[in-house]
Short mmCIF file of C-alpha atoms and ligand atoms in Angstrom, two decimals:
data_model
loop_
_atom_site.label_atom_id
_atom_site.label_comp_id
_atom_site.label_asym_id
_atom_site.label_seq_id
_atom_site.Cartn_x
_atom_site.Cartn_y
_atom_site.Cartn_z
CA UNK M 82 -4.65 -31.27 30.65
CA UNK M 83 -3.01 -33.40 28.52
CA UNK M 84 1.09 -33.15 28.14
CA UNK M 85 1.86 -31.23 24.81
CA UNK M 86 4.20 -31.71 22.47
CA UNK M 87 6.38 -29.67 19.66
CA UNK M 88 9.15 -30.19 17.69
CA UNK M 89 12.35 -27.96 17.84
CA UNK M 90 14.50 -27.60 14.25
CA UNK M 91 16.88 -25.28 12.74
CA UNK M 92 18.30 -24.41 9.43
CA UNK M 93 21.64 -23.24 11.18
CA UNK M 94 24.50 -24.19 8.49
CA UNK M 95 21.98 -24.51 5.98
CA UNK M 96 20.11 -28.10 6.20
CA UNK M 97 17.26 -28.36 8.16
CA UNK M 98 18.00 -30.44 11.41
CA UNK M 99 15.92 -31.26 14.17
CA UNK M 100 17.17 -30.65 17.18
CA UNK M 101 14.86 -32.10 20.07
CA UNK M 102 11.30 -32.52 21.55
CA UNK M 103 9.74 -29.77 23.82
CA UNK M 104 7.06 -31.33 26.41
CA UNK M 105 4.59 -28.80 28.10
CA UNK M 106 2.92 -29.87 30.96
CA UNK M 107 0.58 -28.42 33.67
CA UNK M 108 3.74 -27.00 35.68
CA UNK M 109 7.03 -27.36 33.81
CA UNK M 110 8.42 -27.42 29.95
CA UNK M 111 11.08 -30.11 29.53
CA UNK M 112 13.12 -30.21 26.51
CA UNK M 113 15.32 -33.40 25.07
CA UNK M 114 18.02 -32.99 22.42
CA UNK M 115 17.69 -35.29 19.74
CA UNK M 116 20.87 -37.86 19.55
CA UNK M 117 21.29 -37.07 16.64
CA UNK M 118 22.14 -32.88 17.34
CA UNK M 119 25.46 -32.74 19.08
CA UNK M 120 27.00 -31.06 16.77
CA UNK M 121 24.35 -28.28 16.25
CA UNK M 122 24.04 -24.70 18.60
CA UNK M 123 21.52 -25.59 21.67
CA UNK M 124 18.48 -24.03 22.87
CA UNK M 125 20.71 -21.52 25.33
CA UNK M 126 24.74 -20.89 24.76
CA UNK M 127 24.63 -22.25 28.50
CA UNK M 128 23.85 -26.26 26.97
CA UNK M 129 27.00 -28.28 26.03
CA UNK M 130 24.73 -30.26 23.49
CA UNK M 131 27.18 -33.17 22.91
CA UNK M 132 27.53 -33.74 26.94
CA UNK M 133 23.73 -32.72 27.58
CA UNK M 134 22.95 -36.29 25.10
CA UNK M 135 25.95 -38.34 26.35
CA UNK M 136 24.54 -38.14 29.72
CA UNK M 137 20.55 -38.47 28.55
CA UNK M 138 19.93 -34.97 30.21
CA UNK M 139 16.47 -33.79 29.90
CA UNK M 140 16.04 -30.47 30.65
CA UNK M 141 13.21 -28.83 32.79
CA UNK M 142 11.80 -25.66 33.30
CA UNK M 143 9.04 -24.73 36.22
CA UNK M 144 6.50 -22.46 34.09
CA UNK M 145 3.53 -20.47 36.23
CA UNK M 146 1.79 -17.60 35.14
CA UNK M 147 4.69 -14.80 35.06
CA UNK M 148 7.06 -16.98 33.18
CA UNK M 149 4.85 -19.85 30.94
CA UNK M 150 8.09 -20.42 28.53
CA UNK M 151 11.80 -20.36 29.44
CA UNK M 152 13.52 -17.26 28.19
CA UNK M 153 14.67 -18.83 24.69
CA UNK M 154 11.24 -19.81 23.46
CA UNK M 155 9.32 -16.78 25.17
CA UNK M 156 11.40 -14.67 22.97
CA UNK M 157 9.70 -16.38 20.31
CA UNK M 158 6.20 -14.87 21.27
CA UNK M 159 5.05 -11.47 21.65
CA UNK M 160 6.02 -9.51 24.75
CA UNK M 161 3.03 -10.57 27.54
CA UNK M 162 1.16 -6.61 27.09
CA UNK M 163 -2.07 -6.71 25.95
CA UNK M 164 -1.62 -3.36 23.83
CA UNK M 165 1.81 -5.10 21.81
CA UNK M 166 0.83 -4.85 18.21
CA UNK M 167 2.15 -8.51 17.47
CA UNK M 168 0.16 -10.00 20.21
CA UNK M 169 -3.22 -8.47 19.14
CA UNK M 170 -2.79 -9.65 15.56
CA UNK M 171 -2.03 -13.84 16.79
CA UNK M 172 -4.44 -13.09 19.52
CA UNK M 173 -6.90 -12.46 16.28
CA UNK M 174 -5.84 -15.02 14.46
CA UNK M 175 -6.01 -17.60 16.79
CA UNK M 176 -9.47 -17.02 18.02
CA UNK M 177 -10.69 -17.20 14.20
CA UNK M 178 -9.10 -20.36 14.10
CA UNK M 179 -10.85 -21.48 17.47
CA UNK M 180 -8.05 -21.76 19.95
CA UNK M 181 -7.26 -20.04 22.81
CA UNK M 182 -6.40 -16.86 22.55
CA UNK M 183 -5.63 -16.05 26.08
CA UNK M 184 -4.04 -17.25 29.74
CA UNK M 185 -1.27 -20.59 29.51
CA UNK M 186 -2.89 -22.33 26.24
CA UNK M 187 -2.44 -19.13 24.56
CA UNK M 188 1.35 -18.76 25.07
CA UNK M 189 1.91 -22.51 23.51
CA UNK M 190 -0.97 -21.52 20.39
CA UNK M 191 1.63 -18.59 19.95
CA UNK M 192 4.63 -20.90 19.62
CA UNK M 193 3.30 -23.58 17.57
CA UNK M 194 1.63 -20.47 15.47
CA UNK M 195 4.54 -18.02 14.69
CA UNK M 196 7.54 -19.61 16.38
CA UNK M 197 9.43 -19.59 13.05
CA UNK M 198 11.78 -17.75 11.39
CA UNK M 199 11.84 -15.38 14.58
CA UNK M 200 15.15 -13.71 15.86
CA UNK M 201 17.95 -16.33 16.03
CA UNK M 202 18.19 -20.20 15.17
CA UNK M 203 15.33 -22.04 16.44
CA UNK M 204 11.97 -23.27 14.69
CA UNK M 205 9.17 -24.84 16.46
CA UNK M 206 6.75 -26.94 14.79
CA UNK M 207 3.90 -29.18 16.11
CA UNK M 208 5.36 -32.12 14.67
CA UNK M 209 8.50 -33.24 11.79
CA UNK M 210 5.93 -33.38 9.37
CA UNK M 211 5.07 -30.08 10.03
CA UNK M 212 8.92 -29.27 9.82
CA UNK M 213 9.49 -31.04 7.01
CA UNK M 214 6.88 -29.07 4.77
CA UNK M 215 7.70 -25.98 6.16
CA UNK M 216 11.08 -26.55 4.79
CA UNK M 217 10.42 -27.89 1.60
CA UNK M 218 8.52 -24.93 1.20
CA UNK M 219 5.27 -25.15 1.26
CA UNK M 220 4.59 -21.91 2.71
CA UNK M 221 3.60 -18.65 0.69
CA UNK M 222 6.15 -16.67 0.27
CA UNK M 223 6.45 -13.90 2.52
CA UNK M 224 5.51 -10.33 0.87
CA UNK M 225 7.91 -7.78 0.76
CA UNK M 226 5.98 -4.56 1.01
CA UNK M 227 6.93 -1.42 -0.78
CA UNK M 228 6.57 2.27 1.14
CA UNK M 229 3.39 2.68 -0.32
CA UNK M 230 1.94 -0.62 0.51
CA UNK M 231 -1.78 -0.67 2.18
CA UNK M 232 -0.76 -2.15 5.08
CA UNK M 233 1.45 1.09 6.44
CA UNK M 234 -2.17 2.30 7.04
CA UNK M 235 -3.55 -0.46 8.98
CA UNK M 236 -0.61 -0.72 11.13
CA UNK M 237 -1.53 2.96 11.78
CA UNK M 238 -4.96 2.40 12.61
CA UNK M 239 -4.04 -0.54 14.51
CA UNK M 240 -1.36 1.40 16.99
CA UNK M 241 -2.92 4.93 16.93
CA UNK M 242 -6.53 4.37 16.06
CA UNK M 243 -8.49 7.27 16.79
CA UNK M 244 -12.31 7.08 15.67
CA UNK M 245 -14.66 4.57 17.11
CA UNK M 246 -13.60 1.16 16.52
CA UNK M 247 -10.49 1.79 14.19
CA UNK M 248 -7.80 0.08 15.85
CA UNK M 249 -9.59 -3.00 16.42
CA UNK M 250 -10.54 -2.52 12.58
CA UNK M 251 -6.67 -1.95 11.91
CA UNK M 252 -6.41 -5.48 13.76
CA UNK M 253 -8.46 -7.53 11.60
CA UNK M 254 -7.29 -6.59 8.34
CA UNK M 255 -3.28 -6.76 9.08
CA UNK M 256 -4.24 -10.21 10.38
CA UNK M 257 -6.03 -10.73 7.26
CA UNK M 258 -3.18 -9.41 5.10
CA UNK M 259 0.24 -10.40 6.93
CA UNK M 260 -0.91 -13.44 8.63
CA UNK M 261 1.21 -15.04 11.75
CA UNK M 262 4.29 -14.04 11.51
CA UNK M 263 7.55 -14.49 13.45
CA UNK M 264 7.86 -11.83 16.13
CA UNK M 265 10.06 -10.10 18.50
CA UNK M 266 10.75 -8.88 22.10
CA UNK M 267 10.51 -5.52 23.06
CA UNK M 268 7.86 -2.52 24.36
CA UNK M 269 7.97 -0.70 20.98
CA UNK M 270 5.19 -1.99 17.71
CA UNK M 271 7.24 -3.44 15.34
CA UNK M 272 6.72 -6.23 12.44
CA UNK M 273 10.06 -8.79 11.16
CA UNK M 274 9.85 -8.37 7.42
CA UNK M 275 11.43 -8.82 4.47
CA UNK M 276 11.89 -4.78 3.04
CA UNK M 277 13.47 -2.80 0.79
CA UNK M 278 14.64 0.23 2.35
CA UNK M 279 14.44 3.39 0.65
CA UNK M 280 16.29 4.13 -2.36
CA UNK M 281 17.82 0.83 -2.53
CA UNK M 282 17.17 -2.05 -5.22
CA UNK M 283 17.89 -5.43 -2.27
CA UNK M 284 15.36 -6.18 -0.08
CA UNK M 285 16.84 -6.79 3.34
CA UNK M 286 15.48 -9.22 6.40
CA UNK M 287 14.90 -6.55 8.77
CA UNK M 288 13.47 -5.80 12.60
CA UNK M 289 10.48 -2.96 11.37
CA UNK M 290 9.62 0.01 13.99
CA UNK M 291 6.76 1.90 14.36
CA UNK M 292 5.94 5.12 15.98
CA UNK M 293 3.18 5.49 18.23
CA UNK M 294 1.71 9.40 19.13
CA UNK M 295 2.75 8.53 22.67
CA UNK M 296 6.17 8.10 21.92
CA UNK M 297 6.76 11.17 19.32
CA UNK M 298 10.34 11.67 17.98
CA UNK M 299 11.83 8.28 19.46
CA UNK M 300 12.38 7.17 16.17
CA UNK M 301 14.60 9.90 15.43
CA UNK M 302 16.09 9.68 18.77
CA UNK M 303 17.07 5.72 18.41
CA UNK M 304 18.61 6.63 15.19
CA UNK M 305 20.75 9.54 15.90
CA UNK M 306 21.98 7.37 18.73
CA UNK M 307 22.97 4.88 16.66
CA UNK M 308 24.75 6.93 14.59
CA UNK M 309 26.32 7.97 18.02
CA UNK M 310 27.92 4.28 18.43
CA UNK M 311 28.99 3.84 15.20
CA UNK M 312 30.97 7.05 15.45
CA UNK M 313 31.97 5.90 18.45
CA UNK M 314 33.69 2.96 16.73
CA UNK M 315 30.93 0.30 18.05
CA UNK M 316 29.41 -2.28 15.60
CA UNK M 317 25.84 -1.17 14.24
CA UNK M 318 23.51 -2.43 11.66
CA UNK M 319 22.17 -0.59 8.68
CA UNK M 320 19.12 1.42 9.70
CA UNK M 321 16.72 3.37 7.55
CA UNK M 322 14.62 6.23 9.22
CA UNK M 323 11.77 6.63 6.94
CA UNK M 324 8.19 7.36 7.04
CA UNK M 325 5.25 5.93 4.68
CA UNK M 326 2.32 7.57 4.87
CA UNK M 327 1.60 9.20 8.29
CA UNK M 328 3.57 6.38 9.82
CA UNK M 329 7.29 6.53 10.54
CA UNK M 330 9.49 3.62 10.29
CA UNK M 331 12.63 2.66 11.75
CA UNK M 332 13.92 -0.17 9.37
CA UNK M 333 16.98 -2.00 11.12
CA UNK M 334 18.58 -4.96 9.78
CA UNK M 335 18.72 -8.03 11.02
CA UNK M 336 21.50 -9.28 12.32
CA UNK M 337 21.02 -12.81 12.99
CA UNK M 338 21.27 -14.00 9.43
CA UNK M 339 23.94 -14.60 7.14
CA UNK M 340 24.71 -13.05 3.88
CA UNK M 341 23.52 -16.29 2.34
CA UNK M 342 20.18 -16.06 4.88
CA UNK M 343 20.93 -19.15 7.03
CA UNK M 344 20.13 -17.95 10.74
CA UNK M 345 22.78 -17.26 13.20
CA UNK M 346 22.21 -18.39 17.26
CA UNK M 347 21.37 -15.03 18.44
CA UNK M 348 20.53 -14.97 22.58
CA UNK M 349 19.69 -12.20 24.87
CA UNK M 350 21.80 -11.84 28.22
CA UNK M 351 18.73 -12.66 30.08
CA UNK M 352 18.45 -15.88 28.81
CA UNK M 353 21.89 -17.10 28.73
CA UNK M 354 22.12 -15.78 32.23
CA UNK M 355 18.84 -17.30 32.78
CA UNK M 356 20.51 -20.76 31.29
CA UNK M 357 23.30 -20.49 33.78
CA UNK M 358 22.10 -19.72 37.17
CA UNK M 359 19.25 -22.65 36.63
CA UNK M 360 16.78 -20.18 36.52
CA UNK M 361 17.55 -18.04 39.33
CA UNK M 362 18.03 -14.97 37.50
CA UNK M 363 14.53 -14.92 36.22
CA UNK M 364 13.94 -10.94 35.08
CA UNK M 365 15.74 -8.98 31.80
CA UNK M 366 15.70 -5.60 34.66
CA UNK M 367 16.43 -5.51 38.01
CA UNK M 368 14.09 -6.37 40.70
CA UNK M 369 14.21 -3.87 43.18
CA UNK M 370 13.10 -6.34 46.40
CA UNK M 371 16.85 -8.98 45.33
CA UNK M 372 18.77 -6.45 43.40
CA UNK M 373 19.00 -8.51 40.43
CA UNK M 374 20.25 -9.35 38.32
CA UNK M 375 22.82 -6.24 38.31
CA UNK M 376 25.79 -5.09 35.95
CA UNK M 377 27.81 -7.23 38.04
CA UNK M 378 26.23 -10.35 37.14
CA UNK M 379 26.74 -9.67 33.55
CA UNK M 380 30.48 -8.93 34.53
CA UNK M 381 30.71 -12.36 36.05
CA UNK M 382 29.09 -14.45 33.40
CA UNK M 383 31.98 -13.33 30.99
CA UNK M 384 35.07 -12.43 33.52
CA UNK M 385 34.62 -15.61 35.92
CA UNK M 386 32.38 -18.14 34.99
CA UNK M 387 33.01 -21.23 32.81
CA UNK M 388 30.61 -21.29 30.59
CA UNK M 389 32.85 -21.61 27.71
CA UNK M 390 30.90 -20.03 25.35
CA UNK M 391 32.57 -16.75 24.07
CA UNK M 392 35.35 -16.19 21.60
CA UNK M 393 36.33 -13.05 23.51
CA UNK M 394 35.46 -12.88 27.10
CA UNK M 395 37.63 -9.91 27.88
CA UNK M 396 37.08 -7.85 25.04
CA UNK M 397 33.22 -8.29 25.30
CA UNK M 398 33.31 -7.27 28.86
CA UNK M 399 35.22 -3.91 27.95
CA UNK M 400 32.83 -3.77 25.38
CA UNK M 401 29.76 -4.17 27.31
CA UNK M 402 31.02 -1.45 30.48
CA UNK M 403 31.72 1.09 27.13
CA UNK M 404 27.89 0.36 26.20
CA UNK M 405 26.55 1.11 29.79
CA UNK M 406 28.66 4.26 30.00
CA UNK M 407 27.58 5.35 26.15
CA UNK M 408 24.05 4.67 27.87
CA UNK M 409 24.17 6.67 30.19
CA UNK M 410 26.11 9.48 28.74
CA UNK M 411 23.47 9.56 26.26
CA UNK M 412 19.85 9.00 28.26
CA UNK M 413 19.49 5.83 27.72
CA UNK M 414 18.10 4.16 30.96
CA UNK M 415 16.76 0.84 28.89
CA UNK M 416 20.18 -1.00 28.34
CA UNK M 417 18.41 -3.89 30.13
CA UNK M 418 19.69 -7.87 29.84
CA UNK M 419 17.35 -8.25 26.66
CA UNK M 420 18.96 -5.28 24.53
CA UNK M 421 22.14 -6.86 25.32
CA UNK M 422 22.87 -10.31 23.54
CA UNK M 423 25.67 -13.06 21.84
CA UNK M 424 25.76 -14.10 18.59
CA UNK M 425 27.17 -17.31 17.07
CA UNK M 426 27.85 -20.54 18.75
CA UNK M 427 30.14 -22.10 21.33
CA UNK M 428 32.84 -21.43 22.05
CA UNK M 429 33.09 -18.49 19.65
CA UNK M 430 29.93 -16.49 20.40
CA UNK M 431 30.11 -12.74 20.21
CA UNK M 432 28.45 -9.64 21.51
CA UNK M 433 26.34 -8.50 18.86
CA UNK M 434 26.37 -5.12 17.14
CA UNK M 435 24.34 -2.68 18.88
CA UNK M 436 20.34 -2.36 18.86
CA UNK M 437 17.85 -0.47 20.62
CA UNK M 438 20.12 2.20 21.70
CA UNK M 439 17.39 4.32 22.23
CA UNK M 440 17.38 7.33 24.96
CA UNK M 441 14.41 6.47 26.68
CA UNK M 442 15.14 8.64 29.43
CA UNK M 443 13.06 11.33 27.20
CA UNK M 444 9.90 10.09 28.36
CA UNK M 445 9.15 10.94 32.09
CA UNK M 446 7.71 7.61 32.53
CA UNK M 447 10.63 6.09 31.79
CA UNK M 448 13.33 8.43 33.12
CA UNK M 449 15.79 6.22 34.98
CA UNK M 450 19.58 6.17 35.36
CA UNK M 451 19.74 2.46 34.44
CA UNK M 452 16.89 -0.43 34.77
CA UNK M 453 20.11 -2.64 35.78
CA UNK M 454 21.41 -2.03 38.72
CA UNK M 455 25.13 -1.38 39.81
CA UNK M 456 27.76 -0.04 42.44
CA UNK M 457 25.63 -0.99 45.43
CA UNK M 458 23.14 1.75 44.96
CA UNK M 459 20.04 2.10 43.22
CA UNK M 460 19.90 3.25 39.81
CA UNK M 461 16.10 2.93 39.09
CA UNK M 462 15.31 6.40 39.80
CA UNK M 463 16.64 9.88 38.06
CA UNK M 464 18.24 10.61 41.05
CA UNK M 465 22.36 10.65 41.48
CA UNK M 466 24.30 9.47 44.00
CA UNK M 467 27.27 12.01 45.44
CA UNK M 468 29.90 9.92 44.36
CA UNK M 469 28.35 8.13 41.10
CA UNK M 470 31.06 8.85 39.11
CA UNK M 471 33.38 6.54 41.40
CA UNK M 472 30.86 3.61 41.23
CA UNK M 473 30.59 3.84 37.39
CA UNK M 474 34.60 3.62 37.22
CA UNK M 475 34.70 1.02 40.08
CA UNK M 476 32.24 -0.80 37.98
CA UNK M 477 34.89 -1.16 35.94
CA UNK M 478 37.09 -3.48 37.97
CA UNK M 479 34.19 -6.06 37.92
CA UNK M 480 34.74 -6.15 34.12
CA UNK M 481 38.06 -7.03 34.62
CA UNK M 482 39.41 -2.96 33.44
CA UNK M 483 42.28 -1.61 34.62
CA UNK M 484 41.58 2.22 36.19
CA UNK M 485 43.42 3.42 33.70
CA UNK M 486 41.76 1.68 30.66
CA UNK M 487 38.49 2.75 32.70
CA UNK M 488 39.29 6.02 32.17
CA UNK M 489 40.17 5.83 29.30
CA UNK M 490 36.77 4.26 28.11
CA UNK M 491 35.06 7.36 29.89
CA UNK M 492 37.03 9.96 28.26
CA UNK M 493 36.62 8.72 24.80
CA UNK M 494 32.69 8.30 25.51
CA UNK M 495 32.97 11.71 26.47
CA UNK M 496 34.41 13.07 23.71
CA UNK M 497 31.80 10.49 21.06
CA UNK M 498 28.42 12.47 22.95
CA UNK M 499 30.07 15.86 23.00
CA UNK M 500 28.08 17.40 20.63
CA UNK M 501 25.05 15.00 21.51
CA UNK M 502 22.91 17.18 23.14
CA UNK M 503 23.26 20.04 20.44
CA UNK M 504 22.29 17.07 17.75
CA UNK M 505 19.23 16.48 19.95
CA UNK M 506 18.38 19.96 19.68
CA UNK M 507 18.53 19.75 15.86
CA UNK M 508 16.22 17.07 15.48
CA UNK M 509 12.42 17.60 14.63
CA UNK M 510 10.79 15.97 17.61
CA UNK M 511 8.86 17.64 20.22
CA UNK M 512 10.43 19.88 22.57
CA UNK M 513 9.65 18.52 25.77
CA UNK M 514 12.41 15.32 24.99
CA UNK M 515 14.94 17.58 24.32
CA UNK M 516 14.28 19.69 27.76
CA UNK M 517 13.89 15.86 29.30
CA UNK M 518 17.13 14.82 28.19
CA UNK M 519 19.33 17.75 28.92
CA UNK M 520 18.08 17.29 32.69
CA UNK M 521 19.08 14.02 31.99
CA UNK M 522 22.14 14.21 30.56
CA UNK M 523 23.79 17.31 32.44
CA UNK M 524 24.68 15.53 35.73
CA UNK M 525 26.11 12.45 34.80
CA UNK M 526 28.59 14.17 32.04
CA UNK M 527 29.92 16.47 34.79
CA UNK M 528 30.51 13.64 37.06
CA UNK M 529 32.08 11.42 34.70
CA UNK M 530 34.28 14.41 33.71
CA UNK M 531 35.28 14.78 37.12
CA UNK M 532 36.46 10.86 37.31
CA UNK M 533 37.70 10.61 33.64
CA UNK M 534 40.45 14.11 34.01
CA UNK M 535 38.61 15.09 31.23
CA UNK M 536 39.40 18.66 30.09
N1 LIG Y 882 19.10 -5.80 14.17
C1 LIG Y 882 18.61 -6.83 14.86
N2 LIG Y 882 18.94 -8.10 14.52
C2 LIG Y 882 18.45 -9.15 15.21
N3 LIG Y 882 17.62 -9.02 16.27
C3 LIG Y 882 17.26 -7.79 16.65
C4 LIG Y 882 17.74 -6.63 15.97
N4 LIG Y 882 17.20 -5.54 16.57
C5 LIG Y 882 16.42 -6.00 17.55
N5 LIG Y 882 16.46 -7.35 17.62
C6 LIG Y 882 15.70 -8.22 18.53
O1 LIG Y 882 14.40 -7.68 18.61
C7 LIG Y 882 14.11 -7.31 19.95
C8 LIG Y 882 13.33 -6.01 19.96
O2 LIG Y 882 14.05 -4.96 19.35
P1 LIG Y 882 14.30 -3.62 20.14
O3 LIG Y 882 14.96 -2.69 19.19
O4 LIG Y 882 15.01 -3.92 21.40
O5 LIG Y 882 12.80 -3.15 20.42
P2 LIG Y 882 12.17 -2.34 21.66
O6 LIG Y 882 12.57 -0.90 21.47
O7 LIG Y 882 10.72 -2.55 21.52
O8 LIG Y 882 12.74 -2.91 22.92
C9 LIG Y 882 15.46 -7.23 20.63
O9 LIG Y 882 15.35 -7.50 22.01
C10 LIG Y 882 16.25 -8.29 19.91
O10 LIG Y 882 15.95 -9.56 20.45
MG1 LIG Y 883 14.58 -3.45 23.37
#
């Protein structure tokens, strides 16, 4: 097969730039910032662009069937399930068009299709000219549906179909009506969109969730626990919990944009991590043969490494250990390296407000103390450990926390998820997630009580 090429650009500080060529071939991706881009936010927080051109770096990536893209661009497509609503709808829409809609080819058709005005700064384009009309707008404008628009139904028959043919029905149409559009990582339907939330004259640029039957009352779940973090004095976005029609909608808003809509660099752990350890962390959850990546790792990245790439090294890593104990106080077994991520650019990135806080550990299938590992013990099971609650405040140490400020971290998530449980309770969601978190829950509060000298 012939090499293939695209064009990287982004609007970051409001012009259009281009910032380099991407290469595919048979084995690898390369990538080659344009001399031209040192002073714009790389591919990965890991690049120094200016040194990467002084020194005519290019920059390679071996791609096989588990990992076609590095981490940065496969964010760009939809998650690799065949069932993910965003995939099925390019999948469509490429095979109308006559390209391949499946294996290697496919991932690349994805990029080139919808790799735009996704989550965080980077637009690919199968050439400038390309670029260059996107920008100067040449596009239809994106729609900005109202609760009551058609397409709330299709995006129910598409994720819950029930008679004979009715998702794949659901499919066609959507791709019909919406078109490619950018997408976004993660196990849960969703759509980006411009929206007006409920009761509100703005539209906003927001991350859309849907529910499916299979995961019943998750939506309510996700957003009580945001409310959780905010209370708890973390950054959040503004959600909306909403339904239209039959479907319910978790609208959050997007945080990788400024108030004036010119993107912000927004990277996942993974793929910074990814970035820095030349590829040898390779997985967003822990791979239970190497042990990693673990908590630790993400400890070192900000407490010991020199990456150079964060405003606030220390207070990120205090706030990342609170996040993994708010996790787990709360059921939330998911906090995995790609619902953790930086915004910004060097050397004043940031840990981003929380997302996807929800407490998966609701659903037996996915009822795990943590899908990153920690403490030299293994946390992918719902099983505890005698002395967990002296690995989760050693844990500590690692992000460079005093035993003291540990527990003081644990008593104050304590006290932010007291009444959690009872809040759980009052939600209209189906019993069984309520029983499954309580089991959950019960064991690792009295442990971390135990550490904190919590009364
Ligand atoms: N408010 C937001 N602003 C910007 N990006 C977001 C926001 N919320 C989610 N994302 C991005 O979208 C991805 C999927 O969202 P997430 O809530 O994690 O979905 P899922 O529950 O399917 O994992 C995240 O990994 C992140 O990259
Ligand atoms: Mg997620």
């Amino acid at each position: 097969m012939p090499d293939r090429i695209a064009s990287i650009w982004t609007r970051w500080g409001g012009d259009p730039r281009k910032l380099g060529t991407l290469i595919r071939a048979d084995d690898h991706v390369r990538f080659t910032y344009d001399a031209q881009a040192g002073d714009l936010p790389g591919l990965s927080l890991a690049h120094p662009v200016g040194a990467l051109i002084r020194s005519g770096q290019t920059l390679e990536w071996r791609s096989d069937i588990l990992q076609p893209l590095p981490p940065m661009l496969q964010a760009l497509v939809p998650p690799r399930h065949e069932a993910n609503l965003q995939r099925r709808i390019l999948k469509k829409i490429l095979a109308d068009r006559g390209k391949p809609a499946s294996g290697p080819e496919a991932e690349w058709e994805m990029l080139l299709l919808s790799g735009r005005g996704g989550i965080g700064h980077l637009d690919i384009f199968a050439d400038d000219t390309e670029a260059r009309n996107h920008y100067a707008g040449r596009r239809a404008p994106a729609a900005t549906p109202t609760i009551d628009d058609p397409m709330w139904r299709l995006v129910k028959d598409a994720i819950d179909g029930g008679g004979p043919g009715q998702a794949e029905r659901g499919i066609e149409e959507l791709a019909a009506l919406v078109g490619p559009r950018p997408t976004a990582l993660g196990m849960m339907p969703k759509m980006l969109m411009r929206i007006r939330p409920p009761g509100r004259n703005e539209a906003v640029d927001a991350v859309v969730k849907f529910e499916t039957g299979d995961y019943a009352g998750v939506l309510a779940l996700e957003a009580l626990c945001h409310d959780i973090h905010k209370e708890a004095g973390f950054d959040t976005p503004r959600i909306w919990l909403t339904e239209a029609g039959t479907l319910r909608l978790l609208i959050v808003e997007r945080m990788d944009r400024t108030s004036q809509g010119t993107p912000l660099p927004f990277e996942t752990v993974f793929s910074i991590l990814h970035a820095a350890s030349a590829g040898k962390i390779d997985l967003p959850t822990t791979d239970a043969q190497t042990g990693l990546p673990s908590f630790e790792t993400v400890a070192n990245m900000l407490v010991a490494s020199r990456l150079s790439a964060f405003r606030d090294p220390r207070g990120d890593a205090e706030r990342i250990y609170r996040r993994i104990v708010m996790a787990l106080l709360t059921g939330n077994g998911d906090l995995h390296l790609e619902n953790l991520a930086f915004l910004g650019t060097r050397p004043d990135a940031r840990l981003s407000p929380v997302y996807d806080p929800a407490p998966m550990r609701a659903f037996p299938q996915h009822d795990m103390v943590s899908a990153i590992r920690f403490g030299d013990m293994r946390t992918d099971t719902s099983a505890l450990v005698g002395d967990f609650g002296d690995r989760v405040l050693a844990l500590a140490g690692a992000f460079n926390l005093r035993r003291d400020s540990a527990r003081k971290a644990i008593r104050e998530s304590l006290d932010a998820t007291e009444t959690y449980l009872s809040r759980v309770d009052a939600l209209d969601i189906p019993d069984g997630r309520k029983r499954q978190l309580e089991g959950a829950v019960g064991g690792i509060r009295h442990r971390l009580e135990r550490i904190a000298g919590h009364s």
